[in-house]
Coordinates of C-alpha atoms in Angstrom, one line a residue:
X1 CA 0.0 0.0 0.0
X2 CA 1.5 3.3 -1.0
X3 CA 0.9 5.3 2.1
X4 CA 2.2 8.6 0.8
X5 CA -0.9 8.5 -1.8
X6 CA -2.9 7.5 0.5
X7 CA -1.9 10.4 2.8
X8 CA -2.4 12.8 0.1
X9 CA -6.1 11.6 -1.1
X10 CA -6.7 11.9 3.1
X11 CA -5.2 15.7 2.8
X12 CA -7.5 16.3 -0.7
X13 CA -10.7 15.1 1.0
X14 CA -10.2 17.2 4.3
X15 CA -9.6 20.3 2.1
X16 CA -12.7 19.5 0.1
X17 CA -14.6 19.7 2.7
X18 CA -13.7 22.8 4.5
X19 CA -13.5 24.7 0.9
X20 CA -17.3 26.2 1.3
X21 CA -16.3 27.5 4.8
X22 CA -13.0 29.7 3.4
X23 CA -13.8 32.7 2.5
X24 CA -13.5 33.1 -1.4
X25 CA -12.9 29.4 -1.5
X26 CA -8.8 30.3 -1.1
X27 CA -7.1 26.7 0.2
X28 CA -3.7 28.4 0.3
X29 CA -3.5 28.9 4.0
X30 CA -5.0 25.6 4.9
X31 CA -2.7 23.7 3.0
X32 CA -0.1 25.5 4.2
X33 CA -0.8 24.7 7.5
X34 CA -1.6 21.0 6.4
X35 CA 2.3 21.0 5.6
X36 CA 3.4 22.6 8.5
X37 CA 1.4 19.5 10.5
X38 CA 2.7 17.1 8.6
X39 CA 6.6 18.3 8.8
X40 CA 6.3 18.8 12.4
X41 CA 4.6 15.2 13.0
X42 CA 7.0 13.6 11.1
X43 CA 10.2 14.6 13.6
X44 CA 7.5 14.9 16.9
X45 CA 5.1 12.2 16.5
X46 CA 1.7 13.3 18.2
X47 CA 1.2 9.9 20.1
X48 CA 3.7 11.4 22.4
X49 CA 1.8 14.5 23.1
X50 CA -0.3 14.5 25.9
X51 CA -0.8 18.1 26.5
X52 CA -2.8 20.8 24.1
X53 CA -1.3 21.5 21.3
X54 CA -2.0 24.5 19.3
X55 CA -1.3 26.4 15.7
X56 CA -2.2 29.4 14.5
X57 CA -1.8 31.4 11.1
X58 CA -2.5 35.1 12.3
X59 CA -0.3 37.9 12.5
X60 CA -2.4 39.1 15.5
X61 CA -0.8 40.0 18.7
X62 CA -2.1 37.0 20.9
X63 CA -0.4 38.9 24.2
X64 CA -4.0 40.4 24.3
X65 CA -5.7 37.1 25.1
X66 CA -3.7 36.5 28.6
X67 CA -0.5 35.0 27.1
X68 CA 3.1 36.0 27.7
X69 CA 5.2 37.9 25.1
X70 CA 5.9 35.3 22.7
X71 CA 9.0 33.9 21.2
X72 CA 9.7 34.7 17.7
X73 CA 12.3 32.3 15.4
X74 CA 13.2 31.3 12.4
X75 CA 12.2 28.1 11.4
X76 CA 15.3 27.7 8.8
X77 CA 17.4 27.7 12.1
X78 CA 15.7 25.9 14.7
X79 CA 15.1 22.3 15.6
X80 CA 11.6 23.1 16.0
X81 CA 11.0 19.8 18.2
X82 CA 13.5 20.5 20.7
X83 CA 12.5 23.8 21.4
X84 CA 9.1 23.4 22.2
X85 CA 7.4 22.4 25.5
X86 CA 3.5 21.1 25.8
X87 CA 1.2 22.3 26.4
X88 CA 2.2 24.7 23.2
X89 CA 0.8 27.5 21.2
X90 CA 2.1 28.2 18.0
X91 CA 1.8 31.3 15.7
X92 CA 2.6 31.3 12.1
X93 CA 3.4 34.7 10.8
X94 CA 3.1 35.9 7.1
X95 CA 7.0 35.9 6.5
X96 CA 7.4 32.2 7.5
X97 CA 9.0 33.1 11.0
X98 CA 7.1 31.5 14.3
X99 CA 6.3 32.6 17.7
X100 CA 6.3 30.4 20.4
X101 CA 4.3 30.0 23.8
X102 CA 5.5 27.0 25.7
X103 CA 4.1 25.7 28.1
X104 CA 0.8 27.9 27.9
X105 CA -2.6 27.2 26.3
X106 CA -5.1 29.3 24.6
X107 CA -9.3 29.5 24.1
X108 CA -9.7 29.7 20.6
X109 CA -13.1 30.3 21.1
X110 CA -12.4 33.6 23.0
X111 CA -10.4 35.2 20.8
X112 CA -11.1 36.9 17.8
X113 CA -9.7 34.5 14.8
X114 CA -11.1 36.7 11.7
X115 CA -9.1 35.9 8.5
X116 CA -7.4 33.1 10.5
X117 CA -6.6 29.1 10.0
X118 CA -6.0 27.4 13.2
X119 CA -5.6 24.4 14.6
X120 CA -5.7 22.2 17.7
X121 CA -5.1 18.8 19.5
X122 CA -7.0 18.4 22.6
X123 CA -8.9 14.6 22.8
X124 CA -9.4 15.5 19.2
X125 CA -8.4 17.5 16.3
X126 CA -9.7 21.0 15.2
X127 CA -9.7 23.3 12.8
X128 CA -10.8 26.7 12.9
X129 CA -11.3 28.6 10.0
X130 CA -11.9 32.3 11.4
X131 CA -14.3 31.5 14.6
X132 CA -15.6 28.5 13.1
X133 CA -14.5 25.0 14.9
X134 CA -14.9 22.0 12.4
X135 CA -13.5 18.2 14.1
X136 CA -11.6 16.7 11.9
X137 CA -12.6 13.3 12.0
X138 CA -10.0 10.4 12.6
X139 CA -7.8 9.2 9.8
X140 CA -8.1 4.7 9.4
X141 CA -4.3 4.5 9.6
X142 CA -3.6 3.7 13.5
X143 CA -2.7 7.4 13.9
X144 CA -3.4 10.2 16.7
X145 CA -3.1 12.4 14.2
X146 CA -5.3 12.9 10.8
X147 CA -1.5 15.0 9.5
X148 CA 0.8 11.5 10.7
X149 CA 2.2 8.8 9.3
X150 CA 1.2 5.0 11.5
X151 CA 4.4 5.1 13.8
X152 CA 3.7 4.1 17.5
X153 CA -0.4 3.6 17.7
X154 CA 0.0 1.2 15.2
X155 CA 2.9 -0.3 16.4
X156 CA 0.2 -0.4 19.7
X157 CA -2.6 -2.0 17.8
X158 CA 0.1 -4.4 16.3
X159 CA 1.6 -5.7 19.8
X160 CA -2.0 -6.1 21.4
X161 CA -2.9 -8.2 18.1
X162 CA -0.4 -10.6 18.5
X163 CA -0.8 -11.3 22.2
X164 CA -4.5 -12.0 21.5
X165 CA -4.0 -13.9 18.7
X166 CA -0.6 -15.7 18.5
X167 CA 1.1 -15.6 22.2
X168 CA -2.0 -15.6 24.6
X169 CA -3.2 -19.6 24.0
X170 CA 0.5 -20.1 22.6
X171 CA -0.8 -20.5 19.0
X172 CA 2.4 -19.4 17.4
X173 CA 4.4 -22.6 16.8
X174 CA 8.0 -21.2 18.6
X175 CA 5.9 -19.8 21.2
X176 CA 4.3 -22.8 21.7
X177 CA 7.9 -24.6 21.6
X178 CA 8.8 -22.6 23.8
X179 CA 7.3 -24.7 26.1
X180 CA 8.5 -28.3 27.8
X181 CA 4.7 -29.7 27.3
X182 CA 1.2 -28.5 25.7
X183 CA 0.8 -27.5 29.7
X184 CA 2.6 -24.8 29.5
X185 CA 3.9 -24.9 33.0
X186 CA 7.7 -24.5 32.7
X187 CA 9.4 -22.7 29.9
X188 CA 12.2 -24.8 27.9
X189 CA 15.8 -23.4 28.4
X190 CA 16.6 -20.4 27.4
X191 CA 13.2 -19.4 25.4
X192 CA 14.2 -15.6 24.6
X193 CA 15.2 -16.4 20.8
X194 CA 12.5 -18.2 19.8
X195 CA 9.7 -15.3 21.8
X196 CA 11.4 -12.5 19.9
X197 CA 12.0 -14.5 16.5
X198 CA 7.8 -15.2 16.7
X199 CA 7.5 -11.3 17.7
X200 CA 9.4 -10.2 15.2
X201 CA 8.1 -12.1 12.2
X202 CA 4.6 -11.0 13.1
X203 CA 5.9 -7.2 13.1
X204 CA 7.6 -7.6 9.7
X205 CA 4.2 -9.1 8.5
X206 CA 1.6 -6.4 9.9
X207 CA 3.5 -2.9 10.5
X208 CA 2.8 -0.6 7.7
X209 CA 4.8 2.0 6.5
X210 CA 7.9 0.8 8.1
X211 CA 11.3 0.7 6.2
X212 CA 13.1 -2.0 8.6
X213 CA 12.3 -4.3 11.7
X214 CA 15.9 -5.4 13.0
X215 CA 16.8 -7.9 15.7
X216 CA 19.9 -7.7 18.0
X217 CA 20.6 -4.1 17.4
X218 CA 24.0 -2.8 18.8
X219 CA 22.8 0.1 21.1
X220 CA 25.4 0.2 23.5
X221 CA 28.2 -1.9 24.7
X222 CA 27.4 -4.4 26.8
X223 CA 23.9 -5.4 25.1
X224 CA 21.6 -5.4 21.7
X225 CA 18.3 -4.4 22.1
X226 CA 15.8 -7.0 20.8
X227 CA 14.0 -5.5 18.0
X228 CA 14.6 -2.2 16.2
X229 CA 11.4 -0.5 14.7
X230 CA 12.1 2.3 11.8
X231 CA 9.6 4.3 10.0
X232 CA 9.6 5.2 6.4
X233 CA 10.2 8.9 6.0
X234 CA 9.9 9.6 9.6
X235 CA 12.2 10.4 12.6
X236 CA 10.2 7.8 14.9
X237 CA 12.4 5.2 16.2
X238 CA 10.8 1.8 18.4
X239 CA 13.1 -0.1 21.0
X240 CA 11.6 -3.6 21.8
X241 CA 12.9 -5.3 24.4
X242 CA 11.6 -8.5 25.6
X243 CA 11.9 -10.2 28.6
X244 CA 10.2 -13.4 29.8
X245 CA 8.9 -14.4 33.6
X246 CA 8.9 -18.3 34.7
X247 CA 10.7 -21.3 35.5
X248 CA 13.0 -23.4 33.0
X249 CA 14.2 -26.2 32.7
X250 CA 17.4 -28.3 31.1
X251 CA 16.5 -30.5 27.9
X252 CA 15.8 -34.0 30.2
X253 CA 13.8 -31.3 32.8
X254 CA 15.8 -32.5 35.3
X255 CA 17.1 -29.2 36.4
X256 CA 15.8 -25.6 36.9
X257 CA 17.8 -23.4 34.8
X258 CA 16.5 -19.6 35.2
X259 CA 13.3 -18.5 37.9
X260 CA 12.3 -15.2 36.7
X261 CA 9.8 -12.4 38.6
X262 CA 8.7 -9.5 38.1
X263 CA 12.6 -7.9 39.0
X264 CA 13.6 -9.7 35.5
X265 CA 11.2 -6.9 34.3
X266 CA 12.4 -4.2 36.2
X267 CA 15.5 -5.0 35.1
X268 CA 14.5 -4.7 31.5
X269 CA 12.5 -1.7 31.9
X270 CA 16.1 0.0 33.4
X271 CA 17.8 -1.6 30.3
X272 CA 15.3 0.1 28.0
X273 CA 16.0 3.4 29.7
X274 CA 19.7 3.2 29.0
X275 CA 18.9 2.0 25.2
X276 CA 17.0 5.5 24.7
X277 CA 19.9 7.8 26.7
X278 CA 22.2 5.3 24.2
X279 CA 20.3 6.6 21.4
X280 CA 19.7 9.8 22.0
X281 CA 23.8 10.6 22.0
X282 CA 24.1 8.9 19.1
X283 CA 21.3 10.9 17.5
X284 CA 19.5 13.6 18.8
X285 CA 17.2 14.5 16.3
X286 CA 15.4 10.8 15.9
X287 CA 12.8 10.2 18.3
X288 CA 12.8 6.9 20.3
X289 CA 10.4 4.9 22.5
X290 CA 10.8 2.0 24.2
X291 CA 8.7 -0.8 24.1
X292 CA 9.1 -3.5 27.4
X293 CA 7.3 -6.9 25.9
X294 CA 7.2 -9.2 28.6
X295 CA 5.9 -12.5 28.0
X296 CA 4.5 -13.5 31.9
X297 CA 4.7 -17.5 32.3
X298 CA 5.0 -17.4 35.8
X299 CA 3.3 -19.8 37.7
X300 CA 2.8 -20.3 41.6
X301 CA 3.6 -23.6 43.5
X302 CA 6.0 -24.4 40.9
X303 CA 9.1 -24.4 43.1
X304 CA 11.3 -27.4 42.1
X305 CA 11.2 -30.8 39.6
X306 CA 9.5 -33.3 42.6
X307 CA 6.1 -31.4 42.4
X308 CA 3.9 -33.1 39.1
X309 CA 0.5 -31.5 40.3
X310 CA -0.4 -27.9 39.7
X311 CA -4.0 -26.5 40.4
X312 CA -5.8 -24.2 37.6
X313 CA -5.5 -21.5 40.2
X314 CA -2.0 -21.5 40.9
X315 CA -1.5 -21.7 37.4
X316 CA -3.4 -18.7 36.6
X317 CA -1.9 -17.1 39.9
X318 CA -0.6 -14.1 37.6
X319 CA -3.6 -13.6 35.6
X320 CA -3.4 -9.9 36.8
X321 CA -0.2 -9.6 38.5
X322 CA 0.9 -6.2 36.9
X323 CA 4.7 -5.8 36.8
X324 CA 5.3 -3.5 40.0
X325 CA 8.1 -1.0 41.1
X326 CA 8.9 0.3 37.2
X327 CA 11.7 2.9 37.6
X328 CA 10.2 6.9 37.3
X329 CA 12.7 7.4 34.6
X330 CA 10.4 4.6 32.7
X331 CA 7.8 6.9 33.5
X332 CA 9.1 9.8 32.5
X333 CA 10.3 8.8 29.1
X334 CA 6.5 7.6 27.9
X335 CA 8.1 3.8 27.7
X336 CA 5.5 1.5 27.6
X337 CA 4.8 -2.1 29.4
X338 CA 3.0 -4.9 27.3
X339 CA 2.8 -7.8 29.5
X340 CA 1.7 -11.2 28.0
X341 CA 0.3 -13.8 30.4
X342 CA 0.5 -17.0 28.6
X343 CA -2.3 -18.8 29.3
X344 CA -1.8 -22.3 30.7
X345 CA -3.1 -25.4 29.1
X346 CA -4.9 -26.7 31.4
X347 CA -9.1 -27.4 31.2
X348 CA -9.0 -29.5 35.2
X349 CA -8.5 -28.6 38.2
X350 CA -5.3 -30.8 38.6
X351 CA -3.2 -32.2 35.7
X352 CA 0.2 -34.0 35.8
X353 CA 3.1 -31.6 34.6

């Protein structure tokens, strides 16, 4: 699917329909600030906006509405992306050169936006054209934004897709293989290759728009992150790593060889964090998010090889066991958890492991 086409027919239909509402039918503005959306999105994806955001094409002096003495730069010699600070209020001027409120919000409808184009992201998008709000209804592409390329909601979509249908009941085969019996009680040895390898594969099948999906990228020294995510025409980067919780056990299953809880997580999530900072030095202008995929076998009263008798409540013990005590730089850096509870197989109340 050609998404830049697709992007564009999205672009012709919007300005189709707000045509009637510009005054001498005039689209020059509009599209110019379609462009603007779409440049900016593509180096600041919106996903990771989660304050107001707001653009205006005016050459009105906005200090009159209650905000502070503006900004003014030159777009030609700015990082735009770095400079800004959400919630945000833009102002286009007539020569190209910006002015910028950060951290301050505005009430479009209590200002007078004659002869205007404006736009906002609030729970939805807007666009005013003079004092006229119109929604601007969401695009089918997995995107925040109706001006964005699919990056990280679809990459969200994708990850909660597979769980459901491929890890959840095990249904992918090297999930499944994962395992040392249909039960799904203890993990084989050393599991982690085949869980990303089925990860992976599903991502290289189902992500649009995406240029590469690597595994076992160098980040830093002294480990590869899982699975590297990179966008077509786009500065959005995803870090996947996985980690899995349970026992395993040696070939013959007569020894445990790893007991993983929820600090095997933690520890991911901390790894993930020094991924990003990893990044970042390397390249500043790219935007990354990290992705923690944990695939939760753990199982209670499975302490050591005598026990052959689990119960269907011990085995579903972690249903809803969230992974606890994630570290605030996590947090701070919009990382997100996706934790997989692999169902057991089991339909009675007892079974023989």
């Amino acid at each position: 699917m050609n998404f830049e086409l697709l992007k564009s027919q999205y672009e012709n239909l919007l300005v189709f329909k707000l045509m009637n509402k510009i005054p001498n039918k005039d689209c020059t503005n509009l599209r110019k600030l379609i462009r603007f959306l779409k440049e900016f999105y593509m180096k600041c994806p919106p996903e990771q906006i989660d304050n107001d955001f707001t653009v205006i094409m005016s050459d009105y002096d906005f200090s009159k509405n209650g905000l502070d003495k503006n900004k003014f730069f030159d777009t030609r010699k700015i990082d735009l992306c770095s400079t800004i600070k959400f919630p945000c209020v833009i102002q286009i001027y007539k020569n190209g050169n910006i002015g910028i409120w950060n951290e301050q919000t505005i009430d479009l409808s209590q200002v007078d936006l004659n002869e205007s184009i404006s736009y906002e992201l609030k729970d939805n998008e807007y666009i005013w054209i003079d004092n006229d709000k119109n929604l601007v209804e969401a695009s089918a592409l997995n995107t925040r934004s109706y001006f964005s390329s699919p990056t990280y909601w679809d990459l969200d979509v994708a990850l909660n897709n597979y769980y459901l249908n491929n890890a959840k009941k095990s249904v992918c085969s090297k999930v499944a293989n994962s395992w040392t019996n249909s039960k799904r009680i203890r993990w084989k040895n050393a599991p982690e290759s085949n869980l990303r390898d089925s990860l992976w594969e599903y991502l290289r099948a189902t992500l649009r728009g995406v240029s590469e999906i690597k595994r076992e990228q160098n980040v830093n020294s002294e480990n590869p992150i899982d699975i590297k995510v990179i966008w077509n025409f786009n500065f959005a980067r995803a870090l996947i790593e996985i980690k899995w919780l349970g026992v395993s056990v040696n070939e013959d299953e007569t020894r445990k060889t790893s007991d993983y809880t929820n600090q095997r997580a933690v520890d991911g999530a901390n790894q993930l964090c020094d991924y990003i900072d990893a990044s970042k030095e390397e390249n500043n202008e790219l935007h990354f998010k990290g992705y923690l995929v944990v695939f939760d076998g753990r199982r209670r009263s499975v302490r050591n090889l005598t026990e052959n008798q689990i119960s269907l409540a011990d085995a579903n013990y972690y249903l809803n066991k969230e992974i606890v005590n994630i570290p605030e730089k996590f947090k701070d850096y919009k990382c997100s958890i996706n934790r997989f509870f692999i169902e057991p197989g089991i339909e009675k109340r007892n079974f023989s492991s």
